[in-house]
GROMACS .gro file of N, CA and C in nm:
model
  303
    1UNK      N    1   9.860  20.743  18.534
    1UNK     CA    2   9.741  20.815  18.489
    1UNK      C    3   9.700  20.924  18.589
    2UNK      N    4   9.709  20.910  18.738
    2UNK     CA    5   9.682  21.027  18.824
    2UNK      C    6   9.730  21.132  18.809
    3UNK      N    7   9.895  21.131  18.812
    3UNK     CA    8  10.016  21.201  18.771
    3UNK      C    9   9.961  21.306  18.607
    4UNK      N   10   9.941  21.209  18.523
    4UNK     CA   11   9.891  21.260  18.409
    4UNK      C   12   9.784  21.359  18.387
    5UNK      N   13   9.682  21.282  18.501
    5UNK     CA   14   9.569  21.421  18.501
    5UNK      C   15   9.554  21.522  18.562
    6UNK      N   16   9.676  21.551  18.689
    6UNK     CA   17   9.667  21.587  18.782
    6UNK      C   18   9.763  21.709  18.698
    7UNK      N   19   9.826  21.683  18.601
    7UNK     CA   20   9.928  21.801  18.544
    7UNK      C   21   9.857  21.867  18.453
    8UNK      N   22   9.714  21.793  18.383
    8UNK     CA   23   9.727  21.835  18.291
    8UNK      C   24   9.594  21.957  18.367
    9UNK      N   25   9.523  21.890  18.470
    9UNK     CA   26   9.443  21.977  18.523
    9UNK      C   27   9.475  22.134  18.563
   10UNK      N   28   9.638  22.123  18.589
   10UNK     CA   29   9.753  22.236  18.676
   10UNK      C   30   9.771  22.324  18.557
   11UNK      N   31   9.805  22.280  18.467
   11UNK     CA   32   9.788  22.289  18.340
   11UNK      C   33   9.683  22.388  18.292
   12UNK      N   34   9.576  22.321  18.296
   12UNK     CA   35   9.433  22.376  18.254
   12UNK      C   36   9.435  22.509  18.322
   13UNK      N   37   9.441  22.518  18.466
   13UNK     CA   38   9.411  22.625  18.537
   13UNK      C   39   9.498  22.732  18.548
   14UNK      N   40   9.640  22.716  18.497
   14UNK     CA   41   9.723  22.784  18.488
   14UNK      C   42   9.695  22.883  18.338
   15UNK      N   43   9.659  22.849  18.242
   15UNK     CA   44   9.633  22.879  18.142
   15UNK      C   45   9.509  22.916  18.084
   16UNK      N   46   9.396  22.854  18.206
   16UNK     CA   47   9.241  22.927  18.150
   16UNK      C   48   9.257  23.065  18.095
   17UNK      N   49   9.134  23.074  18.048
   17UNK     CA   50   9.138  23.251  17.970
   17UNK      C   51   9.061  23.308  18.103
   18UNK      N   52   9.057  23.457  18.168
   18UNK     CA   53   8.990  23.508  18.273
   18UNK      C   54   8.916  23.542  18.248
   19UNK      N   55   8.788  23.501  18.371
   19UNK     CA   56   8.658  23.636  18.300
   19UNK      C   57   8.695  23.781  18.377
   20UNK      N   58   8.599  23.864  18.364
   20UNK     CA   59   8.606  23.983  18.371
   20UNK      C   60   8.588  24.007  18.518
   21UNK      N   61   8.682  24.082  18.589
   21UNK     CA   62   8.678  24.048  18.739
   21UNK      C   63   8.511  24.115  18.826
   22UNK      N   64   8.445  24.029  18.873
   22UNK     CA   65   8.379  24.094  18.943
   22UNK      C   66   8.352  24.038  19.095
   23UNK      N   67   8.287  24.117  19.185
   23UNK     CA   68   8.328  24.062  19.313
   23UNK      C   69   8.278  23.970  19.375
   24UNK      N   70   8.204  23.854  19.305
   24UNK     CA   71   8.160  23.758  19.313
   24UNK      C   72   8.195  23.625  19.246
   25UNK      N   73   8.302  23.630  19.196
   25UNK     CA   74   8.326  23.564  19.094
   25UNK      C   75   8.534  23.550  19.134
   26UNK      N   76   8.558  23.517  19.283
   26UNK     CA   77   8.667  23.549  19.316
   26UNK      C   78   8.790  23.428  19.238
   27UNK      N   79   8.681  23.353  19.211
   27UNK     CA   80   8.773  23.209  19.171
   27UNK      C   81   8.797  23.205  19.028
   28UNK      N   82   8.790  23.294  18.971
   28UNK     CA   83   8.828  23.322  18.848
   28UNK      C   84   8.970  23.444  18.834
   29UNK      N   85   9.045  23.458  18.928
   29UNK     CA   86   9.117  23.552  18.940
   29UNK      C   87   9.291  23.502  18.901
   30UNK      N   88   9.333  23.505  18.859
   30UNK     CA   89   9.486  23.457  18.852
   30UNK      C   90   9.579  23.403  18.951
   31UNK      N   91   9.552  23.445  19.059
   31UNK     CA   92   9.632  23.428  19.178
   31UNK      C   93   9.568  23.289  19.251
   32UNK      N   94   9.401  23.301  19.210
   32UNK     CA   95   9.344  23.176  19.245
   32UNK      C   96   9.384  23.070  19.140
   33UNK      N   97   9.410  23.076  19.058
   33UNK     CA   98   9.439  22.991  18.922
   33UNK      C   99   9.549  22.939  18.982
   34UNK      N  100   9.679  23.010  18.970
   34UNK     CA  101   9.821  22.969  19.052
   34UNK      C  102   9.766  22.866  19.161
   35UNK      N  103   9.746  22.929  19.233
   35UNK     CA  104   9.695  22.830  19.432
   35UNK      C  105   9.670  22.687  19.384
   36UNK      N  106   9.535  22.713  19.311
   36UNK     CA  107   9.541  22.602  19.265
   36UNK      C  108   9.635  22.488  19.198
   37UNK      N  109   9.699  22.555  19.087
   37UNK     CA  110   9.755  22.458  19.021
   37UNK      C  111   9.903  22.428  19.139
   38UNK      N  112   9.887  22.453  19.200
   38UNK     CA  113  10.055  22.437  19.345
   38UNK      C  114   9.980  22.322  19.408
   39UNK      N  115   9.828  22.281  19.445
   39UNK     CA  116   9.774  22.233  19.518
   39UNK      C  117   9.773  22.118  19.431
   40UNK      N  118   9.704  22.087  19.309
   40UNK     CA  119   9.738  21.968  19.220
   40UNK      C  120   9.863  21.905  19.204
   41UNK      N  121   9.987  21.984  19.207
   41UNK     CA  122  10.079  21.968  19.186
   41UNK      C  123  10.114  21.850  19.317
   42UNK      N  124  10.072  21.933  19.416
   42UNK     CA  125  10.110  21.875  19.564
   42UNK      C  126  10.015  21.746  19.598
   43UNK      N  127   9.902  21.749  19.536
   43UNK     CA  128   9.855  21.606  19.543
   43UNK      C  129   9.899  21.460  19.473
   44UNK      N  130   9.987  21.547  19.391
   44UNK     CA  131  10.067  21.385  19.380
   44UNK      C  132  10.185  21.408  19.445
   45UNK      N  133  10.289  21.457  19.458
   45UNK     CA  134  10.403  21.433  19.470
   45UNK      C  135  10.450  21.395  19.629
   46UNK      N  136  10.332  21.479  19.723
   46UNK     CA  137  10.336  21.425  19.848
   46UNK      C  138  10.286  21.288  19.875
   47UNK      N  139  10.140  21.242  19.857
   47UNK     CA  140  10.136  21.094  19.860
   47UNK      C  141  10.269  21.032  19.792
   48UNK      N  142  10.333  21.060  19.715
   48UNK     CA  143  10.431  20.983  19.682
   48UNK      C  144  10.513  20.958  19.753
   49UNK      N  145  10.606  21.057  19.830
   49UNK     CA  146  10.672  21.079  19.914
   49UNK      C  147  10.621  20.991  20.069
   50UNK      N  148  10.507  20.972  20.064
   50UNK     CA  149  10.454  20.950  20.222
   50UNK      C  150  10.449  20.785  20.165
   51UNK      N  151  10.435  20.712  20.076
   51UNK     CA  152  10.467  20.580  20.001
   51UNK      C  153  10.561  20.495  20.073
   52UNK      N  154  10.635  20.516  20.142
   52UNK     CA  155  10.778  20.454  20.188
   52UNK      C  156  10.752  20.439  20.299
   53UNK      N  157  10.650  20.525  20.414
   53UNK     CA  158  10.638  20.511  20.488
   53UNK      C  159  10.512  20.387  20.573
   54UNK      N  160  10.514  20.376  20.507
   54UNK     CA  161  10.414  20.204  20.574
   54UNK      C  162  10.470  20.120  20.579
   55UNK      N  163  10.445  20.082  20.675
   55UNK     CA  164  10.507  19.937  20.720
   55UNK      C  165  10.536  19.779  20.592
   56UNK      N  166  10.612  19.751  20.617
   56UNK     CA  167  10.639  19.705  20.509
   56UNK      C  168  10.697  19.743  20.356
   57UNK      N  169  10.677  19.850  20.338
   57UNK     CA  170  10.688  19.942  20.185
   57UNK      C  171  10.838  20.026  20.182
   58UNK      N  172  10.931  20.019  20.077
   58UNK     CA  173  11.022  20.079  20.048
   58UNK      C  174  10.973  20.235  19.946
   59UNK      N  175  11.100  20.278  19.967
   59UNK     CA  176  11.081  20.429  19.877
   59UNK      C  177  11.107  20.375  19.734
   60UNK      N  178  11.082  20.271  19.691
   60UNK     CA  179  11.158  20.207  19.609
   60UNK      C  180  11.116  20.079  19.494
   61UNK      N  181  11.077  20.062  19.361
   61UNK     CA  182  11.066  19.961  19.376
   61UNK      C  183  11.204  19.828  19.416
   62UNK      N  184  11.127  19.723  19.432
   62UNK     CA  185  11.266  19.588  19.464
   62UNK      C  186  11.363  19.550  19.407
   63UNK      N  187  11.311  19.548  19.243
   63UNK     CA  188  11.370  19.515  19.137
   63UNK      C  189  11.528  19.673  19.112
   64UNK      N  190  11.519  19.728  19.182
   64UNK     CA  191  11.587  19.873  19.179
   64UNK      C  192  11.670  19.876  19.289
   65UNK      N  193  11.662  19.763  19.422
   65UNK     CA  194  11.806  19.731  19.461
   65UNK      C  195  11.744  19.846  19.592
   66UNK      N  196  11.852  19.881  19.736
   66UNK     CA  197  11.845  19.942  19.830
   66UNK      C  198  11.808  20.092  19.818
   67UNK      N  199  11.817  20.169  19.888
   67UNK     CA  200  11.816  20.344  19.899
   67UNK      C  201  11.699  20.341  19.881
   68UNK      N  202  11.697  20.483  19.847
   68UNK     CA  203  11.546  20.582  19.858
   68UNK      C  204  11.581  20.711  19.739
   69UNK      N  205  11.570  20.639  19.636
   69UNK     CA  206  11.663  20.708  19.517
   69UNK      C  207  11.523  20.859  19.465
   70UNK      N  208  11.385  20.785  19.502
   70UNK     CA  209  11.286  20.920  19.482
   70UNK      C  210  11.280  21.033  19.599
   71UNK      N  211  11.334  21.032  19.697
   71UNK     CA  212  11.301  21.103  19.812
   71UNK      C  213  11.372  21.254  19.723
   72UNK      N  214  11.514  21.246  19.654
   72UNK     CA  215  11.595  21.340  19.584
   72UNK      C  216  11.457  21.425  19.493
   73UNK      N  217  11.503  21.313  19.429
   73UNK     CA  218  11.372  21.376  19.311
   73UNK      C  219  11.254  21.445  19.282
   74UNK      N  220  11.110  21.410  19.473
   74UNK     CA  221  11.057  21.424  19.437
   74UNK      C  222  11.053  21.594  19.521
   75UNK      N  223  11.142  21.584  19.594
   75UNK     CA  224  11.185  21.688  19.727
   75UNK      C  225  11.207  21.832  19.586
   76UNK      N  226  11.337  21.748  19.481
   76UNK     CA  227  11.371  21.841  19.420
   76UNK      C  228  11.246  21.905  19.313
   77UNK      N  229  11.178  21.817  19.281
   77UNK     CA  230  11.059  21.906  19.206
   77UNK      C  231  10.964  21.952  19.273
   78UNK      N  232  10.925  21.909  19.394
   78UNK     CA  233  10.842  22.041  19.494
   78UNK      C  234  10.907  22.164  19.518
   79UNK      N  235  11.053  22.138  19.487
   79UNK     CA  236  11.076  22.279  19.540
   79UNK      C  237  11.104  22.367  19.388
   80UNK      N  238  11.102  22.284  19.245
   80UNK     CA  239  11.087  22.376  19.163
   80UNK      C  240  10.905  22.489  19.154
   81UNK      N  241  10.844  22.364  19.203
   81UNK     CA  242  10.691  22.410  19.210
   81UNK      C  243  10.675  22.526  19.247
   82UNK      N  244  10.723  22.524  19.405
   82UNK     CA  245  10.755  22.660  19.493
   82UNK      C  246  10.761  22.733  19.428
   83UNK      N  247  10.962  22.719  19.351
   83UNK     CA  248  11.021  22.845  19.266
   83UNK      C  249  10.886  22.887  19.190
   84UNK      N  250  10.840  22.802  19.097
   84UNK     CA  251  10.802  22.874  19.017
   84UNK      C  252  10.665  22.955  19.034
   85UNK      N  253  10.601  22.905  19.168
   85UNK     CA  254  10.491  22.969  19.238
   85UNK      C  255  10.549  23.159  19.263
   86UNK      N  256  10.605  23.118  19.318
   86UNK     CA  257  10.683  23.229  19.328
   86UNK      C  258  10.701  23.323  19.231
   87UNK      N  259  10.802  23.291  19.168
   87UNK     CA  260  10.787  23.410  18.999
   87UNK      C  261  10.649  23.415  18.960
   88UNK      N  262  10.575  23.314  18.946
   88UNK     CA  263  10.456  23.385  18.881
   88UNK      C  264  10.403  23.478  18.931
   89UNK      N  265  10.370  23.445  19.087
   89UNK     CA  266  10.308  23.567  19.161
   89UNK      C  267  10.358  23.690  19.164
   90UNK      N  268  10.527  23.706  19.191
   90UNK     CA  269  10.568  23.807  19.168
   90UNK      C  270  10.560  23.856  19.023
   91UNK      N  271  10.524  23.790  18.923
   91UNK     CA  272  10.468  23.851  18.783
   91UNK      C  273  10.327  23.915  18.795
   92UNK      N  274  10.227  23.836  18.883
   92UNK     CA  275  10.096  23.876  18.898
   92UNK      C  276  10.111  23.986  18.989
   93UNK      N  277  10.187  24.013  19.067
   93UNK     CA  278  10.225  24.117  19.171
   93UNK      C  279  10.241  24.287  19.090
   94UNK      N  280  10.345  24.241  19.008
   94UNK     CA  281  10.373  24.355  18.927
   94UNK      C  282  10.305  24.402  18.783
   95UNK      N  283  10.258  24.338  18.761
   95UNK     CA  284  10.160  24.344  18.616
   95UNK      C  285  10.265  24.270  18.553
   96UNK      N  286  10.388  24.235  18.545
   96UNK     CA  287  10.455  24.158  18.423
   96UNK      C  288  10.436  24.013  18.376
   97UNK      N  289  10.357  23.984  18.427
   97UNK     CA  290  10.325  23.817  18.401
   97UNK      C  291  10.229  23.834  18.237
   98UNK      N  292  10.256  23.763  18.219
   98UNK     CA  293  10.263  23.718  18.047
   98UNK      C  294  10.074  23.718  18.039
   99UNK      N  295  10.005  23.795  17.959
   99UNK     CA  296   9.861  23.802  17.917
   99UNK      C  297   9.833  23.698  17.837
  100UNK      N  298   9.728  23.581  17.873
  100UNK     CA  299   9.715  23.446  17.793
  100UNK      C  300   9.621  23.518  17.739
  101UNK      N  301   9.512  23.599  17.716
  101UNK     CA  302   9.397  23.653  17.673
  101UNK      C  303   9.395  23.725  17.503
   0.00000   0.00000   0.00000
């Protein structure tokens, strides 16, 4: 359920409609929208990652036998996050990023 709300929030903010820029109103801007949704993103997937590390605790559940079979996984979707932080901005950079409005 964290996971769930935490995407759909990334989600939300990625896709709000913008208001009309004025210079008080900085958190309504696109680039702030992005930040954000990288930061939701990163609140789950790092506690996850940091999971293995307490004493006692595997990367793993038990029933799933030795290794650290999420460390792959969750490494590999932070770094799609990145990627895709990335293109967007360079879309918001250039004017080509896609108008939700």
């Amino acid at each position: 359920s964290t996971g769930l709300a935490l995407g759909l929030s990334s989600l939300y903010f990625i896709h709000r409609r913008h208001l009309p820029p004025k210079p008080t109103l900085s958190s309504a801007s696109p680039r702030h929208n992005l930040n954000l949704a990288l930061f939701l993103i990163h609140l789950y997937f790092l506690p996850s990652l940091s999971g293995g590390l307490y004493p006692g605790a595997l990367f793993t559940d038990p029933e799933f036998g030795e290794g650290r079979p999420q460390i792959p996984g969750f490494v590999g979707l932070l770094a799609v996050s990145w990627v895709g932080w990335w293109v967007a901005g360079m879309g918001l950079e250039t004017g080509s990023g896609a108008k939700l409005e």
